[in-house]
Amino acid sequence: MIVPVLLILIWIYAAWNIGNQVILPKVDSVVALLLHPTENLISMGSLSSNVAVSLVRVIMGYLLAAALGIPLGILMGYYGLAFRLMNTFLNLFRPIPPLAWVPLVMAWFGIASMATALGLETGRLYVYLNNLKFSMIFIIFIGGFYPILSSSIHGVMNVNRTLVDSARVLGASEYQVFRKVLIPAAMPSIINGLRIGLGISWMCLVSAEMLPGSISGVGYLITHAYTLASTDIVIAGMVSIGLVGAAMDRVFHYFEVRKYSWQRLAK
Amino acid sequence: MAVILTASNLSKIFETESGEPIQAVYSVSLSVTENEFVCIVGPSGCGKSTLLRIISGLEKATSGRVVFRNQEIRKPVLAIGMVFQEYSLFPWLQVIDNVAAGPEFTGMKKKERLKIAEHYLSVVGMSDFSHAFPHELSGGMRQRVAIARAFANDPEILLMDEPFGSLDAHTRILLQKELLRMRETNRKTILFVTHSVDEAVYLGDRVIIMSARPARIRETLELDMAHPRSRANPEFGRLTDHILRELEEEVMGIHN
């Protein structure tokens, strides 16, 4: 607890010393924003509603990354042919930062959203679904996809071959080898990739929410508050990004420890 | 006694990463009769494990074939079980679920397969550890569980690939005795690969001595000693000495 307390003390001192709300707002003004997250901020919605919108976007992009990354990774980890076929191709795209996709993604999807896809133009549902822009989901997807893919591939590759052989002599079919041996054996590594992937997806959020057509989300809140010189809202937004990210990570960690303690102990 | 398994002219050529061919097994033929305990000894790295993997159906022979009861073996079958040297238990499953894995793969109902697993765990003296995880057990206990798991599928032939190879001398002798006892009550045909000559002479009805790589059969010895065998028996010593000298010649042959 010493380091955060020290940081806050330095902040209080610096804010008092600088005396300019735009450069560094007072601690209590930021805390006040965080303590009343449902309060409506001028023209930007409330902090909590923006966080909620962001969460839904991340979950969409992230689930897509997991739904594609895990099965592909498992296949590539087990079948040498699939690995040779896909690995070079996928590795060409790996070094491209998610943000570098923005212009191309805008050209592809523009400001199309889930609402566009469903042909909605008005109504309450439209307001919700219109927040789920394809371009944003794509950026978040790209961020989460690679860590999930890599850890699934390596998880499966590192499965002790004796386990697979044992299952086969015990009468396991090819499907059972996947279902009962490869997946459980690779699961700790896959979970680890899911955890890293979620972190990166969440980090890609801000860049995704800076895309044109964005009128909500924490990323939008931060950039928009910056243009209005409301630095206290900027910092409150950053703190909530940090808190939500850390909370999601804790949930994963809890799950990892509970369910996969065998891996730590099986050394 | 009826022959239940024959291997004829088995050869296996592997390719290394650089594409160089390596002959692991060269024209091995052998037949195994029902309830026989056959031990295969050979210099380490000679290809005896490969031979066992071909017989199990895990590995394909480059040429030659394995026939079990008029059926050619191309992939693993339930009638042929296998016990590996180590790390073969599923680390995320409790001991009882490990033993029940075979029956689970074949689609047996949970209640039935747990009953079978309990039975074989008691046979190997591991009933008290049904709910332990593999990492909580000693090496000897893990091998007991691995043997129980192979037995749970009730195979006719049990292939054992240096199953006691990583155990300390004392545990090893204990498990050898127990294996003989289990074989008495459960009537199994066993093909047992080991690099321990002492183990082969203690266990086998027949000992096959392999050459250095590529694995060929150098000599086959029929052992007429009754069980339980005593290591103090002069015949035991004579056989051990004979096999050791054969193996030494093989190893020296490579280096010269």
Short mmCIF file of C-alpha atoms in Angstrom, two decimals:
data_model
loop_
_atom_site.label_atom_id
_atom_site.label_comp_id
_atom_site.label_asym_id
_atom_site.label_seq_id
_atom_site.Cartn_x
_atom_site.Cartn_y
_atom_site.Cartn_z
CA MET A 1 0.00 0.00 0.00
CA ILE A 2 2.99 2.32 0.45
CA VAL A 3 3.57 3.00 -3.25
CA PRO A 4 -0.03 4.07 -4.13
CA VAL A 5 -0.24 6.24 -1.02
CA LEU A 6 3.05 7.85 -1.92
CA LEU A 7 1.85 8.44 -5.48
CA ILE A 8 -1.32 10.13 -4.24
CA LEU A 9 0.69 12.30 -1.84
CA ILE A 10 2.96 13.39 -4.71
CA TRP A 11 -0.14 14.06 -6.82
CA ILE A 12 -1.72 16.22 -4.07
CA TYR A 13 1.50 18.15 -3.64
CA ALA A 14 2.04 18.60 -7.40
CA ALA A 15 -1.58 19.66 -8.04
CA TRP A 16 -1.35 22.22 -5.25
CA ASN A 17 1.98 23.44 -6.58
CA ILE A 18 0.91 23.68 -10.23
CA GLY A 19 -2.51 25.11 -9.41
CA ASN A 20 -3.91 24.43 -12.89
CA GLN A 21 -6.89 22.09 -13.25
CA VAL A 22 -6.12 21.42 -16.94
CA ILE A 23 -2.57 20.23 -16.39
CA LEU A 24 -3.18 18.30 -13.18
CA PRO A 25 -6.60 18.35 -11.48
CA LYS A 26 -6.94 17.96 -7.74
CA VAL A 27 -7.25 14.44 -6.34
CA ASP A 28 -10.63 15.13 -4.77
CA SER A 29 -12.23 16.25 -8.05
CA VAL A 30 -11.17 12.94 -9.69
CA VAL A 31 -12.27 10.92 -6.64
CA ALA A 32 -15.62 12.72 -6.70
CA LEU A 33 -16.14 11.65 -10.33
CA LEU A 34 -15.22 8.05 -9.50
CA LEU A 35 -17.51 7.99 -6.46
CA HIS A 36 -20.51 9.10 -8.50
CA PRO A 37 -20.09 7.04 -11.67
CA THR A 38 -23.72 7.32 -12.72
CA GLU A 39 -23.72 11.10 -12.79
CA ASN A 40 -24.23 12.55 -16.24
CA LEU A 41 -21.13 14.26 -17.57
CA ILE A 42 -21.75 17.15 -19.95
CA SER A 43 -22.77 15.73 -23.38
CA MET A 44 -20.92 12.47 -22.82
CA GLY A 45 -23.18 10.25 -20.75
CA SER A 46 -22.12 8.92 -17.37
CA LEU A 47 -18.85 7.23 -16.50
CA SER A 48 -20.57 3.93 -15.72
CA SER A 49 -22.64 3.85 -18.91
CA ASN A 50 -19.50 4.51 -20.97
CA VAL A 51 -17.63 1.76 -19.16
CA ALA A 52 -20.56 -0.59 -19.79
CA VAL A 53 -20.57 0.21 -23.52
CA SER A 54 -16.82 -0.39 -23.67
CA LEU A 55 -17.14 -3.68 -21.83
CA VAL A 56 -19.75 -4.99 -24.26
CA ARG A 57 -17.53 -4.04 -27.21
CA VAL A 58 -14.48 -5.72 -25.72
CA ILE A 59 -16.43 -8.84 -24.88
CA MET A 60 -17.75 -9.07 -28.45
CA GLY A 61 -14.34 -8.67 -30.09
CA TYR A 62 -12.69 -10.85 -27.51
CA LEU A 63 -15.19 -13.70 -27.77
CA LEU A 64 -14.70 -13.64 -31.51
CA ALA A 65 -10.91 -13.83 -31.02
CA ALA A 66 -11.32 -16.76 -28.61
CA ALA A 67 -13.84 -18.56 -30.82
CA LEU A 68 -11.40 -18.43 -33.72
CA GLY A 69 -8.06 -18.54 -31.93
CA ILE A 70 -8.61 -21.56 -29.67
CA PRO A 71 -9.82 -24.12 -32.26
CA LEU A 72 -7.32 -22.91 -34.85
CA GLY A 73 -4.51 -23.02 -32.30
CA ILE A 74 -5.43 -26.53 -31.17
CA LEU A 75 -5.51 -27.82 -34.74
CA MET A 76 -2.24 -26.09 -35.60
CA GLY A 77 -0.62 -27.44 -32.46
CA TYR A 78 -1.58 -31.03 -33.17
CA TYR A 79 -1.45 -31.35 -36.94
CA GLY A 80 1.93 -30.49 -38.43
CA LEU A 81 0.31 -29.90 -41.79
CA ALA A 82 -2.10 -27.29 -40.44
CA PHE A 83 0.80 -25.60 -38.68
CA ARG A 84 2.98 -25.43 -41.79
CA LEU A 85 0.05 -24.26 -43.86
CA MET A 86 -1.04 -21.43 -41.58
CA ASN A 87 1.93 -20.36 -39.49
CA THR A 88 3.91 -18.27 -42.00
CA PHE A 89 0.73 -16.61 -43.22
CA LEU A 90 -0.46 -15.72 -39.72
CA ASN A 91 2.98 -14.56 -38.64
CA LEU A 92 3.00 -11.97 -41.43
CA PHE A 93 0.12 -10.21 -39.71
CA ARG A 94 1.29 -10.68 -36.14
CA PRO A 95 3.72 -7.71 -36.02
CA ILE A 96 1.12 -5.26 -37.35
CA PRO A 97 -0.13 -3.19 -34.40
CA PRO A 98 -3.92 -3.25 -34.10
CA LEU A 99 -3.95 0.53 -34.57
CA ALA A 100 -2.33 0.18 -38.01
CA TRP A 101 -5.44 -1.63 -39.16
CA VAL A 102 -7.60 1.44 -38.61
CA PRO A 103 -7.52 2.98 -42.12
CA LEU A 104 -8.16 -0.36 -43.82
CA VAL A 105 -10.86 -1.29 -41.36
CA MET A 106 -12.55 2.06 -41.89
CA ALA A 107 -12.46 1.50 -45.63
CA TRP A 108 -14.06 -1.91 -45.16
CA PHE A 109 -16.67 -1.26 -42.53
CA GLY A 110 -16.94 2.51 -42.28
CA ILE A 111 -19.33 3.27 -39.47
CA ALA A 112 -21.42 0.16 -40.04
CA SER A 113 -22.62 -1.42 -36.81
CA MET A 114 -24.64 -4.37 -35.59
CA ALA A 115 -27.69 -2.19 -36.05
CA THR A 116 -26.85 -1.68 -39.74
CA ALA A 117 -26.44 -5.41 -40.18
CA LEU A 118 -29.85 -6.06 -38.64
CA GLY A 119 -31.42 -3.29 -40.72
CA LEU A 120 -32.51 -1.26 -37.67
CA GLU A 121 -32.81 2.49 -38.05
CA THR A 122 -34.70 3.62 -35.00
CA GLY A 123 -35.74 2.49 -31.57
CA ARG A 124 -34.09 1.63 -28.32
CA LEU A 125 -32.39 -1.48 -29.69
CA TYR A 126 -30.90 0.64 -32.46
CA VAL A 127 -29.26 2.92 -29.92
CA TYR A 128 -27.65 -0.04 -28.20
CA LEU A 129 -26.60 -1.96 -31.28
CA ASN A 130 -25.33 1.12 -33.07
CA ASN A 131 -22.62 1.34 -30.43
CA LEU A 132 -21.22 -1.96 -31.65
CA LYS A 133 -19.31 -0.79 -34.70
CA PHE A 134 -17.74 -3.54 -36.77
CA SER A 135 -14.52 -1.60 -37.12
CA MET A 136 -14.12 -1.38 -33.35
CA ILE A 137 -14.89 -5.02 -32.81
CA PHE A 138 -12.35 -5.88 -35.48
CA ILE A 139 -9.57 -3.87 -33.82
CA ILE A 140 -10.34 -5.49 -30.47
CA PHE A 141 -10.46 -8.89 -32.15
CA ILE A 142 -7.02 -8.42 -33.70
CA GLY A 143 -5.60 -7.45 -30.33
CA GLY A 144 -6.92 -10.54 -28.57
CA PHE A 145 -6.46 -13.05 -31.37
CA TYR A 146 -2.69 -13.53 -31.45
CA PRO A 147 -1.98 -14.20 -27.80
CA ILE A 148 -4.87 -16.68 -27.72
CA LEU A 149 -3.70 -18.39 -30.90
CA SER A 150 -0.05 -18.63 -29.83
CA SER A 151 -0.77 -20.00 -26.40
CA SER A 152 -3.22 -22.56 -27.80
CA ILE A 153 -0.64 -23.74 -30.34
CA HIS A 154 2.10 -24.01 -27.73
CA GLY A 155 -0.20 -25.51 -25.16
CA VAL A 156 -1.02 -28.37 -27.49
CA MET A 157 2.52 -28.75 -28.83
CA ASN A 158 3.87 -29.13 -25.32
CA VAL A 159 1.45 -31.86 -24.34
CA ASN A 160 3.48 -34.89 -23.36
CA ARG A 161 3.21 -37.38 -26.24
CA THR A 162 3.01 -40.25 -23.76
CA LEU A 163 -0.38 -38.94 -22.63
CA VAL A 164 -1.69 -39.06 -26.19
CA ASP A 165 -0.19 -42.51 -26.74
CA SER A 166 -1.68 -43.75 -23.46
CA ALA A 167 -5.11 -42.56 -24.49
CA ARG A 168 -4.80 -44.22 -27.88
CA VAL A 169 -3.82 -47.61 -26.48
CA LEU A 170 -6.67 -47.28 -23.98
CA GLY A 171 -9.05 -47.07 -26.91
CA ALA A 172 -9.58 -43.33 -27.40
CA SER A 173 -10.88 -42.20 -30.77
CA GLU A 174 -9.33 -39.20 -32.52
CA TYR A 175 -12.14 -37.02 -31.19
CA GLN A 176 -11.63 -38.34 -27.65
CA VAL A 177 -7.90 -37.62 -27.90
CA PHE A 178 -8.79 -33.97 -28.50
CA ARG A 179 -11.64 -33.77 -26.05
CA LYS A 180 -10.21 -35.79 -23.18
CA VAL A 181 -6.46 -35.33 -23.51
CA LEU A 182 -5.23 -32.46 -25.68
CA ILE A 183 -7.72 -29.85 -24.52
CA PRO A 184 -7.47 -30.51 -20.78
CA ALA A 185 -3.68 -30.84 -20.99
CA ALA A 186 -3.33 -27.60 -22.95
CA MET A 187 -5.97 -25.76 -20.91
CA PRO A 188 -3.62 -24.00 -18.46
CA SER A 189 -1.71 -22.54 -21.39
CA ILE A 190 -4.92 -21.64 -23.23
CA ILE A 191 -6.30 -19.92 -20.12
CA ASN A 192 -3.08 -17.99 -19.83
CA GLY A 193 -3.44 -16.85 -23.45
CA LEU A 194 -7.06 -15.90 -22.82
CA ARG A 195 -5.93 -13.82 -19.89
CA ILE A 196 -3.24 -12.00 -21.88
CA GLY A 197 -5.62 -11.65 -24.83
CA LEU A 198 -8.27 -10.03 -22.68
CA GLY A 199 -5.71 -7.56 -21.37
CA ILE A 200 -4.63 -6.60 -24.88
CA SER A 201 -8.21 -6.44 -26.18
CA TRP A 202 -9.01 -4.07 -23.36
CA MET A 203 -5.96 -1.99 -24.22
CA CYS A 204 -7.01 -1.79 -27.87
CA LEU A 205 -10.28 -0.33 -26.74
CA VAL A 206 -9.10 3.25 -26.54
CA SER A 207 -7.72 3.19 -30.07
CA ALA A 208 -10.90 1.53 -31.30
CA GLU A 209 -13.07 4.14 -29.61
CA MET A 210 -11.13 6.95 -31.23
CA LEU A 211 -12.46 5.78 -34.58
CA PRO A 212 -14.92 8.06 -36.43
CA GLY A 213 -18.52 7.42 -35.59
CA SER A 214 -17.71 6.72 -31.96
CA ILE A 215 -19.97 8.61 -29.61
CA SER A 216 -19.60 6.54 -26.48
CA GLY A 217 -17.20 4.37 -24.49
CA VAL A 218 -14.40 5.15 -22.06
CA GLY A 219 -11.93 5.75 -24.90
CA TYR A 220 -14.30 8.26 -26.42
CA LEU A 221 -14.90 9.81 -23.00
CA ILE A 222 -11.19 10.36 -22.49
CA THR A 223 -10.47 11.88 -25.90
CA HIS A 224 -13.58 13.99 -25.82
CA ALA A 225 -12.92 15.22 -22.29
CA TYR A 226 -9.44 16.18 -23.48
CA THR A 227 -10.87 18.44 -26.19
CA LEU A 228 -13.03 20.07 -23.52
CA ALA A 229 -9.96 20.51 -21.28
CA SER A 230 -11.64 18.41 -18.54
CA THR A 231 -8.50 16.67 -17.35
CA ASP A 232 -10.26 15.38 -14.25
CA ILE A 233 -12.60 13.33 -16.47
CA VAL A 234 -9.59 12.13 -18.47
CA ILE A 235 -7.93 10.83 -15.34
CA ALA A 236 -11.17 9.36 -13.96
CA GLY A 237 -11.61 7.52 -17.28
CA MET A 238 -8.06 6.22 -17.17
CA VAL A 239 -8.48 5.03 -13.60
CA SER A 240 -11.68 3.19 -14.49
CA ILE A 241 -9.93 1.51 -17.46
CA GLY A 242 -7.23 0.37 -15.07
CA LEU A 243 -9.69 -0.84 -12.44
CA VAL A 244 -11.87 -2.78 -14.87
CA GLY A 245 -8.82 -4.35 -16.53
CA ALA A 246 -7.35 -5.38 -13.20
CA ALA A 247 -10.71 -6.78 -12.05
CA MET A 248 -11.05 -8.91 -15.21
CA ASP A 249 -7.52 -10.19 -14.70
CA ARG A 250 -8.29 -11.13 -11.08
CA VAL A 251 -11.28 -13.17 -12.19
CA PHE A 252 -9.09 -15.13 -14.59
CA HIS A 253 -6.38 -15.58 -12.04
CA TYR A 254 -8.87 -16.91 -9.52
CA PHE A 255 -10.17 -19.41 -12.06
CA GLU A 256 -6.66 -20.43 -13.06
CA VAL A 257 -5.59 -21.15 -9.50
CA ARG A 258 -8.77 -22.96 -8.56
CA LYS A 259 -9.11 -25.23 -11.52
CA TYR A 260 -5.58 -25.79 -12.75
CA SER A 261 -3.55 -26.19 -9.61
CA TRP A 262 -2.51 -29.62 -10.90
CA GLN A 263 -0.27 -28.01 -13.44
CA ARG A 264 1.69 -25.99 -10.90
CA LEU A 265 1.99 -29.02 -8.63
CA ALA A 266 2.70 -31.59 -11.33
CA LYS A 267 6.23 -30.31 -11.87
CA MET B 1 -0.08 -73.51 -26.06
CA ALA B 2 -1.50 -71.43 -28.85
CA VAL B 3 0.41 -68.63 -30.52
CA ILE B 4 -1.64 -65.44 -30.20
CA LEU B 5 0.72 -62.83 -31.58
CA THR B 6 3.21 -62.99 -34.40
CA ALA B 7 5.46 -60.31 -35.75
CA SER B 8 7.10 -61.09 -39.05
CA ASN B 9 10.06 -59.33 -40.63
CA LEU B 10 9.41 -56.03 -38.88
CA SER B 11 11.65 -53.21 -40.01
CA LYS B 12 11.48 -49.55 -39.18
CA ILE B 13 13.37 -46.71 -40.79
CA PHE B 14 13.06 -43.25 -39.26
CA GLU B 15 14.02 -40.04 -40.92
CA THR B 16 15.96 -37.51 -38.90
CA GLU B 17 15.29 -33.79 -39.11
CA SER B 18 18.01 -33.46 -41.74
CA GLY B 19 16.32 -36.17 -43.81
CA GLU B 20 18.87 -38.87 -43.07
CA PRO B 21 17.36 -42.33 -42.73
CA ILE B 22 18.01 -44.24 -39.51
CA GLN B 23 17.26 -47.92 -39.28
CA ALA B 24 15.76 -48.55 -35.83
CA VAL B 25 14.48 -52.10 -36.24
CA TYR B 26 15.76 -54.62 -38.74
CA SER B 27 13.79 -57.68 -39.78
CA VAL B 28 12.51 -58.84 -36.41
CA SER B 29 10.27 -61.90 -36.28
CA LEU B 30 8.84 -63.28 -33.10
CA SER B 31 5.78 -65.11 -31.88
CA VAL B 32 4.20 -65.07 -28.46
CA THR B 33 2.06 -67.83 -27.03
CA GLU B 34 -0.85 -67.43 -24.68
CA ASN B 35 0.04 -66.61 -21.05
CA GLU B 36 3.70 -66.35 -21.85
CA PHE B 37 5.91 -63.77 -20.17
CA VAL B 38 8.44 -62.60 -22.74
CA CYS B 39 11.21 -60.21 -21.78
CA ILE B 40 13.14 -58.22 -24.36
CA VAL B 41 16.54 -56.92 -23.29
CA GLY B 42 18.96 -54.92 -25.35
CA PRO B 43 21.49 -52.10 -25.19
CA SER B 44 19.84 -48.76 -24.51
CA GLY B 45 18.73 -46.94 -27.62
CA CYS B 46 18.73 -50.14 -29.66
CA GLY B 47 15.16 -49.76 -30.88
CA LYS B 48 13.37 -52.17 -28.54
CA SER B 49 10.87 -49.52 -27.53
CA THR B 50 10.18 -48.84 -31.19
CA LEU B 51 9.55 -52.55 -31.65
CA LEU B 52 7.02 -52.48 -28.83
CA ARG B 53 5.32 -49.40 -30.25
CA ILE B 54 4.96 -51.13 -33.61
CA ILE B 55 3.39 -54.15 -31.94
CA SER B 56 0.97 -51.87 -30.05
CA GLY B 57 -0.12 -50.24 -33.29
CA LEU B 58 1.07 -46.79 -32.21
CA GLU B 59 3.82 -46.84 -34.80
CA LYS B 60 3.71 -48.14 -38.36
CA ALA B 61 6.40 -50.54 -39.48
CA THR B 62 8.27 -49.64 -42.65
CA SER B 63 7.92 -53.26 -43.68
CA GLY B 64 6.68 -56.48 -42.12
CA ARG B 65 3.48 -57.06 -40.20
CA VAL B 66 2.03 -57.81 -36.78
CA VAL B 67 -0.82 -60.27 -36.51
CA PHE B 68 -2.84 -60.75 -33.35
CA ARG B 69 -5.37 -63.60 -33.44
CA ASN B 70 -5.67 -63.50 -37.24
CA GLN B 71 -6.10 -59.74 -37.22
CA GLU B 72 -3.43 -57.48 -38.62
CA ILE B 73 -2.50 -54.67 -36.23
CA ARG B 74 -2.46 -51.25 -37.90
CA LYS B 75 -3.69 -49.14 -35.01
CA PRO B 76 -4.12 -49.71 -31.25
CA VAL B 77 -6.71 -52.33 -30.26
CA LEU B 78 -8.32 -52.90 -26.89
CA ALA B 79 -6.96 -56.44 -26.60
CA ILE B 80 -3.41 -55.08 -26.51
CA GLY B 81 -2.68 -52.84 -23.52
CA MET B 82 0.45 -50.89 -22.78
CA VAL B 83 2.28 -49.52 -19.75
CA PHE B 84 4.84 -46.78 -20.31
CA GLN B 85 7.95 -45.90 -18.36
CA GLU B 86 6.59 -42.74 -16.78
CA TYR B 87 4.45 -39.61 -17.14
CA SER B 88 1.58 -41.57 -18.61
CA LEU B 89 -1.11 -40.72 -16.04
CA PHE B 90 -3.42 -37.81 -16.82
CA PRO B 91 -2.25 -35.21 -14.30
CA TRP B 92 -5.63 -33.44 -14.12
CA LEU B 93 -7.54 -36.59 -13.18
CA GLN B 94 -7.74 -38.27 -9.82
CA VAL B 95 -6.27 -41.74 -9.55
CA ILE B 96 -9.65 -43.45 -9.83
CA ASP B 97 -10.60 -41.51 -12.96
CA ASN B 98 -7.23 -42.33 -14.48
CA VAL B 99 -7.87 -46.03 -13.97
CA ALA B 100 -11.39 -45.65 -15.34
CA ALA B 101 -10.14 -43.83 -18.46
CA GLY B 102 -10.06 -46.90 -20.72
CA PRO B 103 -13.63 -47.97 -19.94
CA GLU B 104 -14.68 -44.33 -20.35
CA PHE B 105 -13.20 -44.19 -23.85
CA THR B 106 -15.12 -47.30 -24.79
CA GLY B 107 -18.34 -45.71 -23.57
CA MET B 108 -19.00 -47.59 -20.34
CA LYS B 109 -21.41 -46.03 -17.83
CA LYS B 110 -19.87 -44.08 -14.98
CA LYS B 111 -21.04 -46.40 -12.21
CA GLU B 112 -19.71 -49.50 -13.92
CA ARG B 113 -16.38 -48.07 -14.84
CA LEU B 114 -15.78 -46.73 -11.34
CA LYS B 115 -16.51 -50.19 -9.99
CA ILE B 116 -13.93 -51.69 -12.32
CA ALA B 117 -11.44 -48.99 -11.39
CA GLU B 118 -11.98 -49.65 -7.67
CA HIS B 119 -11.40 -53.32 -8.21
CA TYR B 120 -8.09 -52.89 -10.01
CA LEU B 121 -6.94 -50.23 -7.57
CA SER B 122 -7.41 -52.77 -4.79
CA VAL B 123 -5.49 -55.34 -6.84
CA VAL B 124 -2.47 -53.02 -6.96
CA GLY B 125 -2.96 -51.97 -3.34
CA MET B 126 -3.84 -48.36 -4.12
CA SER B 127 -7.43 -48.18 -2.85
CA ASP B 128 -6.53 -45.61 -0.22
CA PHE B 129 -5.35 -43.22 -2.90
CA SER B 130 -8.37 -43.24 -5.25
CA HIS B 131 -8.94 -39.53 -4.85
CA ALA B 132 -5.32 -38.43 -4.92
CA PHE B 133 -3.84 -36.71 -7.95
CA PRO B 134 -0.85 -38.28 -9.73
CA HIS B 135 1.53 -35.55 -8.57
CA GLU B 136 0.79 -36.49 -4.98
CA LEU B 137 2.10 -40.03 -5.50
CA SER B 138 5.60 -41.50 -5.49
CA GLY B 139 7.06 -42.97 -8.69
CA GLY B 140 6.28 -46.54 -7.60
CA MET B 141 2.69 -45.65 -6.76
CA ARG B 142 2.21 -43.99 -10.12
CA GLN B 143 3.37 -47.13 -11.88
CA ARG B 144 0.96 -49.22 -9.79
CA VAL B 145 -1.82 -46.93 -10.98
CA ALA B 146 -0.59 -47.14 -14.57
CA ILE B 147 -0.67 -50.94 -14.35
CA ALA B 148 -4.15 -50.89 -12.83
CA ARG B 149 -5.27 -48.62 -15.66
CA ALA B 150 -3.94 -51.02 -18.29
CA PHE B 151 -5.63 -53.95 -16.51
CA ALA B 152 -8.96 -52.09 -16.32
CA ASN B 153 -9.39 -52.56 -20.07
CA ASP B 154 -8.83 -56.29 -19.56
CA PRO B 155 -6.41 -56.70 -22.47
CA GLU B 156 -5.19 -60.14 -23.50
CA ILE B 157 -1.65 -58.93 -24.05
CA LEU B 158 0.09 -56.36 -21.95
CA LEU B 159 3.04 -54.53 -23.51
CA MET B 160 5.31 -53.02 -20.91
CA ASP B 161 7.95 -50.50 -21.97
CA GLU B 162 10.50 -50.34 -19.15
CA PRO B 163 7.68 -49.81 -16.66
CA PHE B 164 10.00 -49.95 -13.65
CA GLY B 165 12.90 -48.19 -15.36
CA SER B 166 12.74 -45.01 -13.31
CA LEU B 167 12.17 -46.62 -9.92
CA ASP B 168 14.67 -47.22 -7.14
CA ALA B 169 16.01 -50.76 -6.75
CA HIS B 170 13.86 -51.68 -3.77
CA THR B 171 10.54 -50.46 -5.21
CA ARG B 172 11.45 -52.12 -8.43
CA ILE B 173 11.86 -55.59 -6.87
CA LEU B 174 8.62 -55.11 -4.96
CA LEU B 175 6.70 -54.27 -8.11
CA GLN B 176 8.27 -57.15 -10.02
CA LYS B 177 6.90 -59.54 -7.38
CA GLU B 178 3.49 -57.93 -7.54
CA LEU B 179 3.37 -58.08 -11.30
CA LEU B 180 4.02 -61.83 -11.14
CA ARG B 181 1.31 -62.20 -8.52
CA MET B 182 -1.19 -60.21 -10.62
CA ARG B 183 -0.35 -62.27 -13.64
CA GLU B 184 -1.10 -65.46 -11.68
CA THR B 185 -4.64 -64.35 -10.87
CA ASN B 186 -5.43 -62.43 -14.05
CA ARG B 187 -3.82 -64.65 -16.71
CA LYS B 188 -2.17 -62.21 -19.07
CA THR B 189 0.32 -62.55 -21.84
CA ILE B 190 3.10 -60.06 -21.21
CA LEU B 191 5.73 -58.59 -23.50
CA PHE B 192 8.14 -56.73 -21.30
CA VAL B 193 10.94 -54.46 -22.53
CA THR B 194 13.71 -53.71 -20.07
CA HIS B 195 17.37 -52.81 -20.02
CA SER B 196 17.82 -54.61 -16.71
CA VAL B 197 19.12 -58.13 -17.23
CA ASP B 198 18.33 -59.00 -13.63
CA GLU B 199 14.70 -57.99 -14.20
CA ALA B 200 14.44 -60.04 -17.38
CA VAL B 201 15.82 -63.17 -15.74
CA TYR B 202 13.62 -62.69 -12.69
CA LEU B 203 10.40 -62.25 -14.67
CA GLY B 204 10.60 -63.94 -18.05
CA ASP B 205 9.56 -67.34 -19.32
CA ARG B 206 11.61 -66.39 -22.32
CA VAL B 207 14.24 -63.72 -22.75
CA ILE B 208 14.95 -62.20 -26.15
CA ILE B 209 18.32 -60.51 -26.44
CA MET B 210 18.42 -57.72 -28.99
CA SER B 211 21.45 -56.46 -30.83
CA ALA B 212 22.65 -52.86 -30.84
CA ARG B 213 20.83 -50.59 -33.30
CA PRO B 214 19.24 -51.52 -35.59
CA ALA B 215 17.39 -53.91 -33.29
CA ARG B 216 17.68 -57.52 -34.43
CA ILE B 217 17.13 -60.64 -32.39
CA ARG B 218 20.51 -61.89 -31.27
CA GLU B 219 19.49 -64.80 -29.12
CA THR B 220 16.39 -66.25 -27.48
CA LEU B 221 16.63 -68.05 -24.14
CA GLU B 222 13.91 -70.27 -22.65
CA LEU B 223 13.98 -69.99 -18.86
CA ASP B 224 12.84 -73.12 -17.06
CA MET B 225 13.18 -71.89 -13.50
CA ALA B 226 9.98 -72.04 -11.43
CA HIS B 227 8.52 -68.96 -9.75
CA PRO B 228 9.23 -67.48 -7.27
CA ARG B 229 12.78 -67.27 -8.48
CA SER B 230 15.65 -66.64 -6.14
CA ARG B 231 18.45 -64.34 -7.13
CA ALA B 232 20.70 -66.58 -4.98
CA ASN B 233 20.06 -69.55 -7.29
CA PRO B 234 23.29 -70.39 -9.20
CA GLU B 235 21.25 -70.86 -12.38
CA PHE B 236 19.98 -67.28 -11.99
CA GLY B 237 23.54 -66.02 -11.77
CA ARG B 238 24.70 -68.09 -14.71
CA LEU B 239 21.93 -66.78 -16.97
CA THR B 240 22.41 -63.19 -15.90
CA ASP B 241 26.10 -63.45 -16.55
CA HIS B 242 25.54 -65.01 -19.95
CA ILE B 243 23.13 -62.30 -21.08
CA LEU B 244 25.33 -59.52 -19.74
CA ARG B 245 28.27 -60.87 -21.73
CA GLU B 246 26.16 -61.03 -24.89
CA LEU B 247 25.09 -57.42 -24.42
CA GLU B 248 28.61 -56.34 -23.72
CA GLU B 249 29.74 -57.83 -26.98
CA GLU B 250 26.98 -55.91 -28.75
CA VAL B 251 27.98 -52.62 -27.18
CA MET B 252 31.66 -53.20 -27.79
CA GLY B 253 30.85 -54.09 -31.37
CA ILE B 254 29.59 -50.56 -31.98
CA HIS B 255 32.64 -48.91 -30.57
CA ASN B 256 35.19 -51.04 -32.39
#
